[in-house]
mmCIF file of C-alpha atoms in Angstrom:
data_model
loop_
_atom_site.group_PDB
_atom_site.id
_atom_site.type_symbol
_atom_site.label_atom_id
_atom_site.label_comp_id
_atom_site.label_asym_id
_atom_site.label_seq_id
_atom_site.Cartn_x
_atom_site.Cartn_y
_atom_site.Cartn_z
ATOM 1 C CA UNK A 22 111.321 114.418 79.881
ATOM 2 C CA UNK A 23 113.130 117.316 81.003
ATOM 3 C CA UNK A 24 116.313 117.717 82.630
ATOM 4 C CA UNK A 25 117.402 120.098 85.446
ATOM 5 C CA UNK A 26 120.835 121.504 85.655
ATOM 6 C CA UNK A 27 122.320 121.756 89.221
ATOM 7 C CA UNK A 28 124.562 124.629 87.708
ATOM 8 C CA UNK A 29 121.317 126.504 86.909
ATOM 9 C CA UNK A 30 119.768 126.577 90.118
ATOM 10 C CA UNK A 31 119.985 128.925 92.969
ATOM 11 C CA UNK A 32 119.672 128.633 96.624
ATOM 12 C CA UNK A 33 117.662 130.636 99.059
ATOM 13 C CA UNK A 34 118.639 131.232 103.129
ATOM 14 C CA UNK A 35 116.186 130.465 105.356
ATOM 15 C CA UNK A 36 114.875 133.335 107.415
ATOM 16 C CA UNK A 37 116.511 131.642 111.049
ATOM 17 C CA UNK A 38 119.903 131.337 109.001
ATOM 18 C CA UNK A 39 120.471 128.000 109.494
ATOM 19 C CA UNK A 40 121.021 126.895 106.197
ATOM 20 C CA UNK A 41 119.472 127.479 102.685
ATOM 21 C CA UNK A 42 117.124 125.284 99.921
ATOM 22 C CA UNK A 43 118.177 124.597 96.271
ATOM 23 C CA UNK A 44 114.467 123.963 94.501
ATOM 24 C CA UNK A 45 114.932 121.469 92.343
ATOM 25 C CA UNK A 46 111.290 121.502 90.704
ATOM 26 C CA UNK A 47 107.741 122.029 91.932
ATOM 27 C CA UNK A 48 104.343 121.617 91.209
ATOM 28 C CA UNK A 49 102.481 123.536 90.057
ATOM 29 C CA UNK A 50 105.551 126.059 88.743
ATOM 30 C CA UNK A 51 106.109 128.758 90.427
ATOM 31 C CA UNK A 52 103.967 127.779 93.575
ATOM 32 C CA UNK A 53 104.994 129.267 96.789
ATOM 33 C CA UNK A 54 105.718 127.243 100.395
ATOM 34 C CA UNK A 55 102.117 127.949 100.368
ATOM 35 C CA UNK A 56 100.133 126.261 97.904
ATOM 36 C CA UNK A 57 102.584 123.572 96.076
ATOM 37 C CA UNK A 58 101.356 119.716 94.984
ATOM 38 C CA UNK A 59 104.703 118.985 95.425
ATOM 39 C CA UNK A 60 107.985 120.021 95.750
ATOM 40 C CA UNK A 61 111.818 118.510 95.673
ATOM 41 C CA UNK A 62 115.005 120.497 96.992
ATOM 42 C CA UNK A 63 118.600 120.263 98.311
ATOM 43 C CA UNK A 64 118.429 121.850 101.873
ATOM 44 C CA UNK A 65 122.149 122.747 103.291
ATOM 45 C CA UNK A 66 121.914 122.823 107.265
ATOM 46 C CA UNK A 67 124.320 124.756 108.793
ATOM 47 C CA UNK A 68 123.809 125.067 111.984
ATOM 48 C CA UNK A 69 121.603 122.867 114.650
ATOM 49 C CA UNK A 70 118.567 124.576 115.067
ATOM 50 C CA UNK A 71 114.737 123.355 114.416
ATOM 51 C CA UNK A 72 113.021 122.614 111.216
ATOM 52 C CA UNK A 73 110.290 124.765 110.104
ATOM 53 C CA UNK A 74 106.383 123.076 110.223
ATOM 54 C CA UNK A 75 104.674 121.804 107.735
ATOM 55 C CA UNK A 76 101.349 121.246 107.935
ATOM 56 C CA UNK A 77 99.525 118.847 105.841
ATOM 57 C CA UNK A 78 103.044 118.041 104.165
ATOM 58 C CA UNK A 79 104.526 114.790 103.903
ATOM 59 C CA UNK A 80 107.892 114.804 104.162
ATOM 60 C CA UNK A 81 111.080 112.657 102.677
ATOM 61 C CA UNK A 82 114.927 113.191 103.326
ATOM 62 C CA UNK A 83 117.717 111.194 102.338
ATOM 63 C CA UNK A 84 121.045 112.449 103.516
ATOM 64 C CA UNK A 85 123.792 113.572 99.998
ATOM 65 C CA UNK A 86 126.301 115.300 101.720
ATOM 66 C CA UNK A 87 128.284 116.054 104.523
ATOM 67 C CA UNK A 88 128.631 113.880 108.525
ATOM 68 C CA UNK A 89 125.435 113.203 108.876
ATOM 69 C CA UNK A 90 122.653 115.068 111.052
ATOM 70 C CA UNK A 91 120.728 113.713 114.267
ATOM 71 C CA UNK A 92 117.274 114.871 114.161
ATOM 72 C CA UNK A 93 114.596 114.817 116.879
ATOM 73 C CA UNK A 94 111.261 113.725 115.674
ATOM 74 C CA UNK A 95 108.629 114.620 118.131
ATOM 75 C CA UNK A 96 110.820 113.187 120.737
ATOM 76 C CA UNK A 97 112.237 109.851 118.005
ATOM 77 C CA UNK A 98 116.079 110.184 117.761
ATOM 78 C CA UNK A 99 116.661 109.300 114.048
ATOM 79 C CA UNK A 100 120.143 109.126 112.401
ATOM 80 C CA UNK A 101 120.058 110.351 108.876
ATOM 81 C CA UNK A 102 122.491 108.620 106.787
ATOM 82 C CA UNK A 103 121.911 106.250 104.239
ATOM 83 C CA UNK A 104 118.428 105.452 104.946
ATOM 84 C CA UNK A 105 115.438 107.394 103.459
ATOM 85 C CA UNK A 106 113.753 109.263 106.495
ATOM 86 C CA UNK A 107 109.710 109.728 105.944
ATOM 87 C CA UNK A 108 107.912 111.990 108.514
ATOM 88 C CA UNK A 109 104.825 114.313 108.434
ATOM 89 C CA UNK A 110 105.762 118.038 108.158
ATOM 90 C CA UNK A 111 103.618 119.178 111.338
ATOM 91 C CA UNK A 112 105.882 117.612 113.366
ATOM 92 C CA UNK A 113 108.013 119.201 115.553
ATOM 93 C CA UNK A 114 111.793 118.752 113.897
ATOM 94 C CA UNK A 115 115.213 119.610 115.537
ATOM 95 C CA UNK A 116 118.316 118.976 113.852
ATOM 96 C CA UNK A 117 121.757 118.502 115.161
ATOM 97 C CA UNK A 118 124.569 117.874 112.926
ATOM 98 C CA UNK A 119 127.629 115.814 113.256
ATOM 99 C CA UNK A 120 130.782 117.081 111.991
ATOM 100 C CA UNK A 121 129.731 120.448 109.517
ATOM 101 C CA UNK A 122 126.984 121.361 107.176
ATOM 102 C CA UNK A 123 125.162 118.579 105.443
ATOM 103 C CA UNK A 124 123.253 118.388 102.210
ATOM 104 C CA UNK A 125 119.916 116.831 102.058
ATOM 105 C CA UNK A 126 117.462 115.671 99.489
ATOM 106 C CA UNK A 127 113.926 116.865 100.052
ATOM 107 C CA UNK A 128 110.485 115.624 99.001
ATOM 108 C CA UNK A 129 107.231 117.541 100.275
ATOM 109 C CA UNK A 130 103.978 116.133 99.341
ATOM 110 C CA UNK A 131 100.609 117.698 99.863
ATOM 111 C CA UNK A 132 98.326 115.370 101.888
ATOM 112 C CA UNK A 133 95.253 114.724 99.756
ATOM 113 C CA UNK A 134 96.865 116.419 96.514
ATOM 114 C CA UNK A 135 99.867 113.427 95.735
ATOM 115 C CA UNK A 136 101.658 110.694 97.618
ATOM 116 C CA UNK A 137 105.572 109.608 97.262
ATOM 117 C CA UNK A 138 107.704 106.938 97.676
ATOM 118 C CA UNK A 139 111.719 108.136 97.635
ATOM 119 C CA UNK A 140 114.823 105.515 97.553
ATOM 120 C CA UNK A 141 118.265 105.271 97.615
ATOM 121 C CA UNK A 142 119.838 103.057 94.175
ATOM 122 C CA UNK A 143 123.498 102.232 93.877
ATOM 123 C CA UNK A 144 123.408 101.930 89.871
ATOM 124 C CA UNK A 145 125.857 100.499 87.603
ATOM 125 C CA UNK A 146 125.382 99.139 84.127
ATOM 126 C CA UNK A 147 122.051 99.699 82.010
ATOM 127 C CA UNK A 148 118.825 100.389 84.311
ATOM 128 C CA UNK A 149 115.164 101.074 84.024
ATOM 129 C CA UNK A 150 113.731 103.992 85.744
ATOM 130 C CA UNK A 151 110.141 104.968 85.973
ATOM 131 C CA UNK A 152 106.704 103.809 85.303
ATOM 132 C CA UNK A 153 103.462 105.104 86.918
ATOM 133 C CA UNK A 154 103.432 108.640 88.296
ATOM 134 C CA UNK A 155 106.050 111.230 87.589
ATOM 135 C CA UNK A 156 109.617 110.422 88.343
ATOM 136 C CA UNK A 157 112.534 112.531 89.173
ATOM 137 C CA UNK A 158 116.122 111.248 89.093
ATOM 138 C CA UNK A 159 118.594 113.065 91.110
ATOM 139 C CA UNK A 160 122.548 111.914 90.735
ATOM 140 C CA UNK A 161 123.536 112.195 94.341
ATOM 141 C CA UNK A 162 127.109 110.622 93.347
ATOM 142 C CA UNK A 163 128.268 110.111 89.884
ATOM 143 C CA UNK A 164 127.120 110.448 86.331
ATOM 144 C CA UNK A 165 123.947 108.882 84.075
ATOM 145 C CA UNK A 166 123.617 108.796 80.050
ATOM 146 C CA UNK A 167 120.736 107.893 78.340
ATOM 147 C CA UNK A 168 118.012 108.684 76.146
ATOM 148 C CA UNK A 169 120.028 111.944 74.196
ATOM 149 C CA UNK A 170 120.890 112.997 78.208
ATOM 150 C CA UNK A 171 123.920 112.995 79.949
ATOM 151 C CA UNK A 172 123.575 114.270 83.699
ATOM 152 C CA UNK A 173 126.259 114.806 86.384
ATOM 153 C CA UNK A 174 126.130 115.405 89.945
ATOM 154 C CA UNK A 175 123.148 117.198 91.431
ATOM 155 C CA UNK A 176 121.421 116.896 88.368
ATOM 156 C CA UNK A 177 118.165 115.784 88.108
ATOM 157 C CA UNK A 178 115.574 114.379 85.449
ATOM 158 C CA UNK A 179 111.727 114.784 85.367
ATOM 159 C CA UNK A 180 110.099 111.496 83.163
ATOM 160 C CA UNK A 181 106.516 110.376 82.968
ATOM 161 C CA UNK A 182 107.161 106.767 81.205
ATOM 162 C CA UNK A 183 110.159 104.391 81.819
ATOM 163 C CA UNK A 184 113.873 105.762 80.931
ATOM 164 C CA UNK A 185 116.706 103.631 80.133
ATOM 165 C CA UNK A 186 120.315 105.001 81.382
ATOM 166 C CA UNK A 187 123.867 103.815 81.871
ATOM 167 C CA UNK A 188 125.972 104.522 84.800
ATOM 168 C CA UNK A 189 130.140 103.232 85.111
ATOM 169 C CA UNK A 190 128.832 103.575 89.126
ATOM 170 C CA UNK A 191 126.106 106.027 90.518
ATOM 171 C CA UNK A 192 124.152 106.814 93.533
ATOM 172 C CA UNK A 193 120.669 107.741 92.601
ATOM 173 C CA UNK A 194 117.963 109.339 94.240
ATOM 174 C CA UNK A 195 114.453 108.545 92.999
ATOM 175 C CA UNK A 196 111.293 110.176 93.699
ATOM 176 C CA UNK A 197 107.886 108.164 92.400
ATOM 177 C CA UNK A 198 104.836 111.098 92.808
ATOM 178 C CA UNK A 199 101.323 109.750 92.595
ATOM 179 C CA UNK A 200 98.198 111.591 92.731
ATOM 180 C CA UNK A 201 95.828 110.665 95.431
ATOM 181 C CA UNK A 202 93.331 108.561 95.002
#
């Protein structure tokens, strides 16, 4: 288990300036954009402007912050907002915001290397988390305790078994990695 202070993190501008990316964790440490297994970040957009490509990436973003952003998908109009948004990372991405800067959960995945599944859990009361795979916790909204660990917003938690945590009322982003078969 190991836990990953928001407060201890630092974000990065993008070279077009339209935003910057928090890394949360990444496999193996200290790969680059280059050569990762995988890799989970905040990204702040702040301005409209395209995503950069991918290849060979599979992406994930679910939407923690902020109005909301339209994105173009190779010509799909998808709203993020509540729903988890899955797309490869060669695709061409445009992203138009409504109402200021949003904040964004990331997942990239290298094709071939690891698979992942990211959802959304409103969490209140005890709850089970993990089981196969690595799993990271992120607290979009709120606060877990469990297990010797307390974490608050923006905080996340790497496990490899099955944690048990308590929530008064929390927002949860979870991240399942699984190496591919």
């Amino acid at each position: 288990m190991r836990v990953i202070r928001h407060a201890n993190l630092v974000p990065a501008p993008w070279k077009n300036g339209g935003g910057s990316t928090t890394t949360i964790a990444v496999e193996p440490q200290g790969a680059s954009l280059d050569d990762f297994d995988w890799r989970i970040s905040l990204a702040t957009i702040d301005r409209d402007g395209p995503f950069s490509s991918f290849p060979g990436i599979d992406r994930s973003l679910a939407l923690v912050e902020g109005g909301g952003v339209e994105l173009d998908v190779a010509g799909r109009r998808v709203v993020l907002g509540q729903d988890v948004l899955e797309f490869p990372g060669e695709l061409a991405v445009t992203a138009k915001l409504h109402g200021g800067s949003t904040t964004d959960f990331n997942v990239m995945t290298r094709r071939g290397r690891y698979t992942h599944r990211l959802e959304r859990r409103r969490v209140a009361g005890r709850v089970h988390i993990g089981a196969g795979g690595t799993t990271i916790v992120f607290v979009a909204q709120g606060s877990i305790d469990g297990e010797g660990i307390s974490l608050q917003r923006h905080d996340a938690l790497i496990i490899d078994s099955v944690c048990i945590v308590e929530a008064t009322e929390a927002v949860l982003l979870v991240t399942t990695l699984m190496r591919a078969p």
